[in-house]
Coordinates of C-alpha atoms in Angstrom, one line a residue:
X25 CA -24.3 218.5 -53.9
X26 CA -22.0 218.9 -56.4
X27 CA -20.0 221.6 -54.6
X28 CA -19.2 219.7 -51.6
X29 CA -17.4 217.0 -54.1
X30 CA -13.9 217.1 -53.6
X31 CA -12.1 215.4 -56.7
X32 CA -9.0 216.2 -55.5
X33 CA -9.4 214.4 -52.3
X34 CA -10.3 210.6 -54.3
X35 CA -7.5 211.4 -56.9
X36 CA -5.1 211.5 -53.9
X37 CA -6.5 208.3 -52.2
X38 CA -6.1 206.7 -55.4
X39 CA -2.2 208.1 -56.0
X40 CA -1.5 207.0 -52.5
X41 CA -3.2 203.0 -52.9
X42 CA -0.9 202.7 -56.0
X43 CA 2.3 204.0 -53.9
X44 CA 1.6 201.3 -51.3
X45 CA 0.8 199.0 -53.9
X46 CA 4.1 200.0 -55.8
X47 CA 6.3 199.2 -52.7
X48 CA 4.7 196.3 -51.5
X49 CA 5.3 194.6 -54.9
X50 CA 9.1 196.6 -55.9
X51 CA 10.3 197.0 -52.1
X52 CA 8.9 194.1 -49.7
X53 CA 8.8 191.4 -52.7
X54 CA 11.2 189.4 -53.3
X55 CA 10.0 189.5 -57.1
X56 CA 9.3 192.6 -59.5
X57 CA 7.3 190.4 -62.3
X58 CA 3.9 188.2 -61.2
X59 CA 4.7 184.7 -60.8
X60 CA 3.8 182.4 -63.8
X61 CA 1.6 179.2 -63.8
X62 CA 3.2 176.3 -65.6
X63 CA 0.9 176.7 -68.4
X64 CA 2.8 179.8 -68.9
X65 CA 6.1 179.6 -68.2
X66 CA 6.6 175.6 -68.4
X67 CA 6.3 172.4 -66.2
X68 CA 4.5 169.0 -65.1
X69 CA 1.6 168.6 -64.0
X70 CA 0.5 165.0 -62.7
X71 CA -3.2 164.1 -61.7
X72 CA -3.3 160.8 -58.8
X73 CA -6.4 159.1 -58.2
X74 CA -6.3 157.6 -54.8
X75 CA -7.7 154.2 -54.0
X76 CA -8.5 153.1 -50.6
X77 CA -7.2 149.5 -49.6
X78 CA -9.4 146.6 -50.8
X79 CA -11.3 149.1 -52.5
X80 CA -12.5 150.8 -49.7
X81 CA -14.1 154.6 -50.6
X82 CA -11.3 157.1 -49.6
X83 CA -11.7 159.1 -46.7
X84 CA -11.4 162.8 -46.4
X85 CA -8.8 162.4 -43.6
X86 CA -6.8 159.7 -45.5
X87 CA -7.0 162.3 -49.0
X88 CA -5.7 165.2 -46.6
X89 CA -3.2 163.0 -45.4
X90 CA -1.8 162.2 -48.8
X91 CA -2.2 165.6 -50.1
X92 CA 0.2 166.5 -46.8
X93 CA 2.5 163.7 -48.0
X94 CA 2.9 164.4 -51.4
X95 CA 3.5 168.3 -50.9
X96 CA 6.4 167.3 -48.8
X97 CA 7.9 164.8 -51.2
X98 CA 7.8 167.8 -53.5
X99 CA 9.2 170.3 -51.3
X100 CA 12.0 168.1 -50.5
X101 CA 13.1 168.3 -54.1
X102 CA 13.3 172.3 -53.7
X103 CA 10.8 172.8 -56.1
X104 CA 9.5 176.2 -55.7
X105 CA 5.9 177.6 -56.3
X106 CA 4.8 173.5 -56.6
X107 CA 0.7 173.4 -56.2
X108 CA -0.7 170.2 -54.7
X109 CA -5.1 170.8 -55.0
X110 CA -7.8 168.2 -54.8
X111 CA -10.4 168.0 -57.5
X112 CA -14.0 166.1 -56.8
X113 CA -14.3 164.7 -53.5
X114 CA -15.3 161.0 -52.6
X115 CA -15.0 158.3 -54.9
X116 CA -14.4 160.8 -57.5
X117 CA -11.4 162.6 -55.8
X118 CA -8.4 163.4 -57.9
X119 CA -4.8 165.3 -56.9
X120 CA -3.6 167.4 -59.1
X121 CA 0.4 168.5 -58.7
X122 CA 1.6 171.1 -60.5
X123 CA 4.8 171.6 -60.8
X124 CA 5.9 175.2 -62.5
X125 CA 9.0 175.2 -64.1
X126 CA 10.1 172.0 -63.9
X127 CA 9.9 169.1 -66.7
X128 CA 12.9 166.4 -64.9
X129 CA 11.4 163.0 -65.5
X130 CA 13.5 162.0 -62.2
X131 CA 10.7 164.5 -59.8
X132 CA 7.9 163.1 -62.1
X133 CA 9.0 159.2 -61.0
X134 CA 9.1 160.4 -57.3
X135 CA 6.0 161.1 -57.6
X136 CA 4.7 157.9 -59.1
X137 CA 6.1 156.0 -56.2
X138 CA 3.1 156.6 -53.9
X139 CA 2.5 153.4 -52.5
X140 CA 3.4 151.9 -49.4
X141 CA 6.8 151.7 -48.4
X142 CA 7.4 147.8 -46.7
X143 CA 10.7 146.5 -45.0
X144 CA 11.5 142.7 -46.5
X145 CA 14.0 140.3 -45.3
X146 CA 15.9 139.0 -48.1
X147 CA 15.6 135.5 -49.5
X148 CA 17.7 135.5 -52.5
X149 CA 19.5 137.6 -54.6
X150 CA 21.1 137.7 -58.6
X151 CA 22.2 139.7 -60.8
X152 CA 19.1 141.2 -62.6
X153 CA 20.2 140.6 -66.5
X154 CA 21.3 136.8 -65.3
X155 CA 24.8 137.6 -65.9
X156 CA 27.3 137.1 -62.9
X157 CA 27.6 141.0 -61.3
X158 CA 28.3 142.5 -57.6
X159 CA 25.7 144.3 -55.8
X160 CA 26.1 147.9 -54.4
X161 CA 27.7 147.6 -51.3
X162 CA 25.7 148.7 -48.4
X163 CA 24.8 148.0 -44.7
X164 CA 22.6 149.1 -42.1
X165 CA 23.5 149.3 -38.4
X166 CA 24.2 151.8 -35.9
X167 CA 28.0 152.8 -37.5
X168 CA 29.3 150.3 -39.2
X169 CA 30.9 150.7 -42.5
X170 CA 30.0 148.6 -45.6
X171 CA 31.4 145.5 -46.8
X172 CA 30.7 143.9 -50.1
X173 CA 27.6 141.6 -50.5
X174 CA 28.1 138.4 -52.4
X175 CA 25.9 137.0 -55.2
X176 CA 25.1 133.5 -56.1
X177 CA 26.3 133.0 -59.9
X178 CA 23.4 132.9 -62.1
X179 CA 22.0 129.5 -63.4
X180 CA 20.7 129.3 -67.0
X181 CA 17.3 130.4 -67.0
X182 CA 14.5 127.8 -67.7
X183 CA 11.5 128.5 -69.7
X184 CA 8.1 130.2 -68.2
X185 CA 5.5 131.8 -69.4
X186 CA 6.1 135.5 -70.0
X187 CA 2.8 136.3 -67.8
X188 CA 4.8 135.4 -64.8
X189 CA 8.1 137.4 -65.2
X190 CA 6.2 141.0 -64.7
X191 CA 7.9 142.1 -61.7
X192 CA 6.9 142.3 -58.9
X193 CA 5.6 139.2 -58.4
X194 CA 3.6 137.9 -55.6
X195 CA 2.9 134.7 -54.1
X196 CA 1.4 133.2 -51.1
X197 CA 4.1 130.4 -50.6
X198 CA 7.7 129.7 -51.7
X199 CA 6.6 126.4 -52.1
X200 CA 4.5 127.4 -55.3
X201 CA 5.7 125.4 -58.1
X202 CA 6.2 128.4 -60.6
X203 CA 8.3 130.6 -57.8
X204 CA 11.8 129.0 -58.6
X205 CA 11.5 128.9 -62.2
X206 CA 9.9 132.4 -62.1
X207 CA 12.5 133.8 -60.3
X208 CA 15.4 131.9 -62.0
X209 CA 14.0 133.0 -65.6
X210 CA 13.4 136.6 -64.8
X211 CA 15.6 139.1 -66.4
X212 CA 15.1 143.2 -65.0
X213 CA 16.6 144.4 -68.3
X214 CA 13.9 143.2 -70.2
X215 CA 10.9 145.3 -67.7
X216 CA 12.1 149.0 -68.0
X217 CA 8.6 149.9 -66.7
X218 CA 9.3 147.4 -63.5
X219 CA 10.9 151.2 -62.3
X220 CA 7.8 152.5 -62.0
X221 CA 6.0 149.7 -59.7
X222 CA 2.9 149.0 -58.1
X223 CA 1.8 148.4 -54.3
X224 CA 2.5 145.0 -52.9
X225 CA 0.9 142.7 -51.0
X226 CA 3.1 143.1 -47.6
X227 CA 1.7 139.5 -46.5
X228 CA 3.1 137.7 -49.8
X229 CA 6.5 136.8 -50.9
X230 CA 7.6 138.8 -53.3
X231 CA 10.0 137.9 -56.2
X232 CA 11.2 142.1 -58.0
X233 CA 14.2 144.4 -59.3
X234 CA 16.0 146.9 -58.3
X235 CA 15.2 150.1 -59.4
X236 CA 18.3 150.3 -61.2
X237 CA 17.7 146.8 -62.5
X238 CA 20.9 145.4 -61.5
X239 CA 19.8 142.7 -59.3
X240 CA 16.3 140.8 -58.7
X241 CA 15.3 139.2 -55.1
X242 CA 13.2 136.9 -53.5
X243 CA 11.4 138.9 -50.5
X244 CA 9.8 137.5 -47.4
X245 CA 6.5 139.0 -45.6
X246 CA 6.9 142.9 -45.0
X247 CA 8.2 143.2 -41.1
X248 CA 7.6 147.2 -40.8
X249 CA 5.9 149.8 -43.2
X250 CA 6.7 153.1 -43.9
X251 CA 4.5 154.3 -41.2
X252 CA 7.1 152.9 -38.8
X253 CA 9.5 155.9 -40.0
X254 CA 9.3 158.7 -37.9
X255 CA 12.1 160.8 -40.0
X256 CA 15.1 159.9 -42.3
X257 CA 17.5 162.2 -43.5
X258 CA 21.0 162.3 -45.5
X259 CA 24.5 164.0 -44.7
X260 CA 27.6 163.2 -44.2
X261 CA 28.9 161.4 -41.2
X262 CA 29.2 163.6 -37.6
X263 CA 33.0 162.7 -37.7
X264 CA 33.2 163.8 -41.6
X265 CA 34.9 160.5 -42.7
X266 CA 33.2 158.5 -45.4
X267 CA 30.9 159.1 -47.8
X268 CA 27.0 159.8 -47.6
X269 CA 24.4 158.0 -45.0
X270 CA 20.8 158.5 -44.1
X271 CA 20.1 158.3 -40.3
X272 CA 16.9 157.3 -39.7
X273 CA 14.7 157.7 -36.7
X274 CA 11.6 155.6 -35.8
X275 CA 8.4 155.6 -33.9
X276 CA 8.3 154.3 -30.7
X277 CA 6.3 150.7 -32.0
X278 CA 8.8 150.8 -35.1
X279 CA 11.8 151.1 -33.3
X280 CA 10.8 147.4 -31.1
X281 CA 9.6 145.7 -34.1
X282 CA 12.7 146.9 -35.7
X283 CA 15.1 145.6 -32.6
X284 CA 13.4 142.4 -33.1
X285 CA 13.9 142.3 -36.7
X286 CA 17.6 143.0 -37.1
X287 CA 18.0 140.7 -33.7
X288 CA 17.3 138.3 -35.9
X289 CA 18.7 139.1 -39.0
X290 CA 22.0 139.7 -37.7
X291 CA 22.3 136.1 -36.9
X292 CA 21.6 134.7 -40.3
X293 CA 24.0 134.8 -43.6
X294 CA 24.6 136.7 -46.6
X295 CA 22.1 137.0 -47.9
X296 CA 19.3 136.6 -45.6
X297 CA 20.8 138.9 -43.1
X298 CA 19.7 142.2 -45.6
X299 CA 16.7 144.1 -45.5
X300 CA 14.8 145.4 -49.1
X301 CA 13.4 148.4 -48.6
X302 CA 10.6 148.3 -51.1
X303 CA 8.6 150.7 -52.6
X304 CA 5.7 150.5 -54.9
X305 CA 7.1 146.9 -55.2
X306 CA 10.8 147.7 -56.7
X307 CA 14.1 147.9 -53.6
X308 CA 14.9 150.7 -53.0
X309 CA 17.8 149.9 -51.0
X310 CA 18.6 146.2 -49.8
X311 CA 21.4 147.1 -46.4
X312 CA 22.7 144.2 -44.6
X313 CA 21.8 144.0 -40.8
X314 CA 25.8 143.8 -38.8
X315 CA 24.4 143.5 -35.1
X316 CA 21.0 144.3 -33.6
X317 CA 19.6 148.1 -33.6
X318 CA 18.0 149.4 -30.1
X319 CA 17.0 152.8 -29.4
X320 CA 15.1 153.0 -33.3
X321 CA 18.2 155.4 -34.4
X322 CA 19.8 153.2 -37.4
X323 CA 22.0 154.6 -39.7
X324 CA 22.6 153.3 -43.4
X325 CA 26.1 153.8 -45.0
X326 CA 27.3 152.5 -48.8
X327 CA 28.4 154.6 -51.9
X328 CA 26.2 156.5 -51.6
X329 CA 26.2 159.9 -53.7
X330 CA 24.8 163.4 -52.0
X331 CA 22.2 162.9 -54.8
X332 CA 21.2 159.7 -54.0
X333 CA 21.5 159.8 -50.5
X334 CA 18.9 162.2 -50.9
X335 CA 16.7 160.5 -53.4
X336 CA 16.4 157.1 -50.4
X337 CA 15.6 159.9 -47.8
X338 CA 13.1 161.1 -49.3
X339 CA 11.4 157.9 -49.9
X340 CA 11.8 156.5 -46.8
X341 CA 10.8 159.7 -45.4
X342 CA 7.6 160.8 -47.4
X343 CA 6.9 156.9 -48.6
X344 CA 4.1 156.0 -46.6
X345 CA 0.6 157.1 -48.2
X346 CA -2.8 155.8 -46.5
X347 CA -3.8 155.0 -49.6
X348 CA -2.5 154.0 -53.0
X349 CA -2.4 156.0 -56.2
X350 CA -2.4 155.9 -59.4
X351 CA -0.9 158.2 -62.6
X352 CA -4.2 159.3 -64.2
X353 CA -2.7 161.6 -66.3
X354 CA 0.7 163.4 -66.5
X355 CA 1.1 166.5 -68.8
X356 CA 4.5 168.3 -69.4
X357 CA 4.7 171.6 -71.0
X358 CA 7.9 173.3 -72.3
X359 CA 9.4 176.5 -71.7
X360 CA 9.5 177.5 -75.3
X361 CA 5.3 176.3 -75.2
X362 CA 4.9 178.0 -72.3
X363 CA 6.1 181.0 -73.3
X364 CA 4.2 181.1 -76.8
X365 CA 1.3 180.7 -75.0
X366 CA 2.0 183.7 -72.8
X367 CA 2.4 185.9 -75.7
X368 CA -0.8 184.4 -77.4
X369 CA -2.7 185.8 -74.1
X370 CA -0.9 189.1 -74.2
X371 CA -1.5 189.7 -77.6
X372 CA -5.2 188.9 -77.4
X373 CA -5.3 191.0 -74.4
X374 CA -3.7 193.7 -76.1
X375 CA -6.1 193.5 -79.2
X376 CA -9.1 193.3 -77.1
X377 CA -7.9 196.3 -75.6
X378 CA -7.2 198.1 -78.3
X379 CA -10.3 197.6 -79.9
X380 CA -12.5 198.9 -76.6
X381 CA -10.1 202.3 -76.9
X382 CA -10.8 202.7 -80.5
X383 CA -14.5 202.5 -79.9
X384 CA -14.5 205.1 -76.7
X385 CA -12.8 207.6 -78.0
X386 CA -14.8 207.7 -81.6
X387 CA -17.9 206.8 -79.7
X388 CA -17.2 209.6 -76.5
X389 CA -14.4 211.9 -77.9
X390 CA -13.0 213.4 -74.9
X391 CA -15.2 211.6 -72.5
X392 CA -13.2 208.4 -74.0
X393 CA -9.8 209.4 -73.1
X394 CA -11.0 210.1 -69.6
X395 CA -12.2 205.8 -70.2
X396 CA -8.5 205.0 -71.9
X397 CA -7.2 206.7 -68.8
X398 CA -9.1 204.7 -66.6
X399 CA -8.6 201.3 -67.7
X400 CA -4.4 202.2 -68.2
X401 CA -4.7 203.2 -64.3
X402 CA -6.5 199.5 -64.2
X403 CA -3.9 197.9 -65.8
X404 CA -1.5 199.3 -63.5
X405 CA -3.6 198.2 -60.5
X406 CA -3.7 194.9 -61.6
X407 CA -0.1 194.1 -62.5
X408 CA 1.1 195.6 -58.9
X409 CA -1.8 193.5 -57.4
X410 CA 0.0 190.3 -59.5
X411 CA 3.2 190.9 -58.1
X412 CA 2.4 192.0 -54.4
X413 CA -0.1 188.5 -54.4
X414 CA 2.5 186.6 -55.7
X415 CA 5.1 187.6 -53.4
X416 CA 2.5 187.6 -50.3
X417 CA 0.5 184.2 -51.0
X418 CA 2.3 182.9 -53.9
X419 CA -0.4 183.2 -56.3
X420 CA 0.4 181.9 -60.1
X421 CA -0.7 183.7 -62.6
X422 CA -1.7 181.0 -65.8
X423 CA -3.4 180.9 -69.0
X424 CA -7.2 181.1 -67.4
X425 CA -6.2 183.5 -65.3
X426 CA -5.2 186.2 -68.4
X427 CA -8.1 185.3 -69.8
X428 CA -10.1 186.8 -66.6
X429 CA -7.9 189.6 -67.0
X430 CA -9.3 189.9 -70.8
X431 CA -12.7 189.7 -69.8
X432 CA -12.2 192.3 -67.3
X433 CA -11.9 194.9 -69.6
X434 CA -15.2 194.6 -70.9
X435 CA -16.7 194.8 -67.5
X436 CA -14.7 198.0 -66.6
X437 CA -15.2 199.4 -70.1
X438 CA -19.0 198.5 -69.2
X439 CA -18.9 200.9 -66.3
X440 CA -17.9 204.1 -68.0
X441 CA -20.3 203.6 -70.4
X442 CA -22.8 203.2 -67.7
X443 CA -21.2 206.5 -66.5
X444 CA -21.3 208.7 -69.5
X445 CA -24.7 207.8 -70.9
X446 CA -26.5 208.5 -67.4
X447 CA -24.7 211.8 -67.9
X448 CA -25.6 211.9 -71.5
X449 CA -29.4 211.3 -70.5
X450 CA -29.3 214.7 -67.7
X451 CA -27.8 216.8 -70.8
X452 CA -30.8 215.4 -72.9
X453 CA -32.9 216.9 -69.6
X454 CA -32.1 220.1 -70.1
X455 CA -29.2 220.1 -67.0
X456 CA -26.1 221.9 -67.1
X457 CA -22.4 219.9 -67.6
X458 CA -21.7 220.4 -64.0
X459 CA -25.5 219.4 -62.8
X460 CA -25.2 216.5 -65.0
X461 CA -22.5 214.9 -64.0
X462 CA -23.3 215.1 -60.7
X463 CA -26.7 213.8 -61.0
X464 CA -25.5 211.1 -64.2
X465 CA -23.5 210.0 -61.4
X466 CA -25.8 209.4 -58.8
X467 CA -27.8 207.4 -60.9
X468 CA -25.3 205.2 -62.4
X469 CA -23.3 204.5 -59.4
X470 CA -26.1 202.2 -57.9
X471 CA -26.1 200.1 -61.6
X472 CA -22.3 199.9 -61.5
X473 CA -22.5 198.6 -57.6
X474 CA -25.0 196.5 -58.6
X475 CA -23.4 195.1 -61.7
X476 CA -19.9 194.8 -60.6
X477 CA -21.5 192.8 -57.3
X478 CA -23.3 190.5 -59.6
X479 CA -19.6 189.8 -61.4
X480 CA -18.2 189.3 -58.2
X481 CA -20.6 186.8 -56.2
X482 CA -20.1 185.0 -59.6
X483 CA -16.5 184.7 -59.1
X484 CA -16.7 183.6 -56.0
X485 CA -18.5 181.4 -56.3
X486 CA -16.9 179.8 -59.4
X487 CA -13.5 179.8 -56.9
X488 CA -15.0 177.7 -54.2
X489 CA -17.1 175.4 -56.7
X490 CA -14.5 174.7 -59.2
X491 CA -10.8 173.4 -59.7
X492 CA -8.1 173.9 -61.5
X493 CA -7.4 176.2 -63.5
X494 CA -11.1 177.6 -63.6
X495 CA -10.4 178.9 -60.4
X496 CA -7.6 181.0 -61.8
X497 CA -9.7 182.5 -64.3
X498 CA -12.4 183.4 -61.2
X499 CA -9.7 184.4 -58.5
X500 CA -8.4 187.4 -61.9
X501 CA -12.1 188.1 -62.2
X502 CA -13.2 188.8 -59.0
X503 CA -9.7 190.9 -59.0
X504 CA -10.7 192.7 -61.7
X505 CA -13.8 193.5 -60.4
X506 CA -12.9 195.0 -57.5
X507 CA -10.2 197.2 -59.3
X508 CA -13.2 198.7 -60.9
X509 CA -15.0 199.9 -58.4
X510 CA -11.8 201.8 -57.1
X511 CA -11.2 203.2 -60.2
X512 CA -14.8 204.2 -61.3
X513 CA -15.3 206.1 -57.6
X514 CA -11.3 207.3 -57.4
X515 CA -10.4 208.1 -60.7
X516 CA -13.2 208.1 -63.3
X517 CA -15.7 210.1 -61.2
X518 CA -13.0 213.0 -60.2
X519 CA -11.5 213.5 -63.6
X520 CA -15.3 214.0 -65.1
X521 CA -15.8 216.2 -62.2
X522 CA -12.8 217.9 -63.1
X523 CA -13.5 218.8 -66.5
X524 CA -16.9 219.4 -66.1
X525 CA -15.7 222.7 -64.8
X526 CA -13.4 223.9 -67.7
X527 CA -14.9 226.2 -70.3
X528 CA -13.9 224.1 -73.1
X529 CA -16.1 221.1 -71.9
X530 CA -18.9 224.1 -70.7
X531 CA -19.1 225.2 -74.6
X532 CA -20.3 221.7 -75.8
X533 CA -17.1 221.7 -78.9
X534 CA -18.0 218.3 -81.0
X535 CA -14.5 216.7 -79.7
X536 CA -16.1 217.3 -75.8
X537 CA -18.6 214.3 -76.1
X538 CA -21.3 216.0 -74.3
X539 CA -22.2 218.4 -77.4
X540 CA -26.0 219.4 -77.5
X541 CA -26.1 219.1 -81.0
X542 CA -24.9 215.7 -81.2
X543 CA -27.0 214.7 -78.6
X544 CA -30.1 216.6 -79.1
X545 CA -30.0 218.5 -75.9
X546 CA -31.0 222.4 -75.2
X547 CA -28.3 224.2 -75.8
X548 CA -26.7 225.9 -73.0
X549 CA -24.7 228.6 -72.2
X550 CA -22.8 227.9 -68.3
X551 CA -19.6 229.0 -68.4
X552 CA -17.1 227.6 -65.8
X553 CA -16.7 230.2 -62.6

């Protein structure tokens, strides 16, 4: 048996995998390091739980939906390497965003306005801190340019409870006692959270801020949703005069509710004749309608900057969510945190390490460099296999993940000594070195197969059962695992079978780790041919 082995032959296989490995993650990648999770390089992560409307369970076709949503809202940004996951299902059903790299409170508040996105005629309007002030000036109609929107002066503001000047506020009728005082007395300056919102009841009047908090309204009804926006995107005009607009195109039932709408809002005045775009219950935008829009193509031009021209895309756009959600938790961890932590796992890994060398090569002399040898070619393996995954499938490497890594030395450490002590045990026999390692081999190779199987099917499953960051830790682990089965067949196996035949190994020396006298074996007296 043993002399039909060709070592030579697996140590080539193995030389050419790492070559193809090399160039797929140096040549064909557009990276040379792995890509870093934000637990180790820095970021946000946000968890939503999604509620159904009037309570209803969420669907798994609504929770897709959103999931789809909220990836693009992220996308739009540019952010790069962004993970949006679901955790539990049901009732129970959590999205988790993760967000490497990135710690800008302004993507963070994009994300908390995940309700519905509702179209409001205007009522009223004042300045939000009840001091006399001009609203942006903007308009929406086919082409039209802007013209400035006047304000009523602000009337001092009469005394309510503060219960009822949380914006937004919601009521059935204008003819509610508490909505003019309410709406008189309310000050935006005085509700920085008001930014953030909640879903409104598109059947109610509505009495809310800005988001900037420069001017409060009184809403009617919603008249479309965000689900009657088929696309919206910003630029500059086709001519290249003025400033930024967003163009927006609507679905075929939007765009005749929408004709209907600004039919009739262009025959009213200032300022009933604008439309609040509201979302999460703060405007967005509030255009004024010039002349009636057919066709569902509408354009909406003011000062707009290219950053906030953006910004109103991208709600209007990504806005409408099946369901609404709520911030269950939002976690931001810095670059400098990030990156201690990433040394903390290297060092660890690099002690653990260290400590399974030490004991190989005092435990199995020269038989443990052959081990040190292995688990460096390992390494190797591993970190091209980062890199090329990265590039290929974007996979993250985070703080779980190293610690698979970590663990994964033990279980390829566990494999030589599987290895050496089957060979250990044929010496013991009576065998020859070169017998020995042939049959130690045989008999080990089914325990390492059957061990590193074991560690496998337990990685798998941990993937598909867990979240988060678990599944980091089990996608490294079943990694690592496989690693070891090339290494222990392509690398370990021929380099023992390699020095089996040199006459230094064949004279049992006390630095070989296979001498008969340390292990109580017949001495013998093969030398190599």
């Amino acid at each position: 048996m043993a002399k039909h082995y060709q070592p030579r032959k697996s140590l080539l296989a193995l030389a050419i995998i790492t070559v193809l490995l090399g160039v797929g993650a140096f040549v064909a990648g557009d990276s040379n390091t792995p890509k870093l999770g934000l637990d180790l390089r820095g970021g946000t992560q946000v968890i939503l739980a999604p509620v159904g409307d009037g309570g209803k369970p969420v669907t798994s076709d609504q929770l897709a939906q959103t999931v789809r949503i909220i990836r693009q809202r992220v996308d739009g940004f540019g952010v790069a390497e962004s993970s949006v996951t679901t955790q539990g299902s049901g009732a129970n059903a959590k999205i988790v965003v993760s967000i490497p790299g990135v710690t800008s409170s302004e993507v963070v508040d994009q994300l908390k306005n995940t309700a519905k996105l509702n179209f409001r005629q205007v009522l009223a309007v004042a300045p939000g801190t009840n001091q006399p002030a001009p609203t942006p000036s903007i308009s929406l109609s086919p082409g039209a340019t802007a013209k400035p929107v006047k304000t009523p002066k602000a009337t001092p503001a009469p005394t309510v409870p503060a219960s009822w000047l949380v914006p937004p506020i919601q009521f059935t009728s204008p003819k509610d006692p508490r909505f003019a005082k309410t709406f008189e007395a309310l000050d935006c300056a005085k509700f920085g959270t008001s930014k953030n919102g909640t879903t409104d009841d598109e059947t109610k009047y509505l009495i809310t801020c800005d988001k900037e908090h420069a001017a409060k309204y009184v809403l009617a009804p919603a008249e479309l949703s965000g689900t009657d926006i088929q696309n919206a995107s910003a630029g500059v005009p086709q001519q290249g005069a003025g400033g930024y607009e967003i163009q927006l195109t609507l679905t075929t039932s939007g765009a005749s509710k929408f004709a209907e709408t600004t039919k009739r809002l262009a025959k009213e005045k200032s300022p009933m004749n604008q439309f609040g775009i509201v979302l999460d219950g703060i405007v967005m935008s509030a255009p004024r309608v010039n002349e009636a829009i057919l066709g569902g193509n509408a354009v909406i031009t003011g000062s707009f900057t290219a950053e906030t021209s953006k910004i109103l895309a991208q709600e209007l756009k990504f806005g409408a969510l099946p369901v609404t959600l709520t911030v269950d938790e939002k976690s931001q961890v810095s670059p400098t945190l990030g990156n201690d932590q990433l040394h903390a796992a290297l060092l660890a890994g690099m002690f653990g390490l260290l400590l399974v060398i030490l004991y190989l090569v005092l435990y199995y002399r020269a038989l443990g460099l052959v081990a040190v040898a292995s688990l460096i070619i390992a390494a190797v393996l591993l970190y091209l296999s980062f890199i090329l995954l990265g590039n290929q499938i974007g996979f993250t490497l985070t703080l779980a993940g190293t610690a698979g890594a970590i663990v994964a030395i033990g279980i390829t450490a566990d494999s030589f000594v599987v290895y050496f002590e089957r060979l250990r045990d044929e010496l013991r026999e009576g065998k020859r070195l070169r017998s020995a390692v042939d049959h130690g081999w045989t008999r080990a190779r089914r325990t390492i197969l059957a061990a590193d199987f074991v560690s496998f099917l337990a990685a798998v499953i941990l993937y598909f059962l867990s979240v988060g960051s678990v599944r980091g830790f089990a996608f490294t682990l079943g990694l690592t695992t496989v690693i070891d089965v090339f290494v222990a067949f392509l690398f370990t196996r021929p380099l023992v079978s390699v020095l089996a035949n040199s006459p230094w190994m064949n004279k049992g020396s006390a630095m070989s780790g296979v001498s008969p006298q340390r292990l109580g074996a017949p001495v013998q007296t093969e030398v190599a041919q």
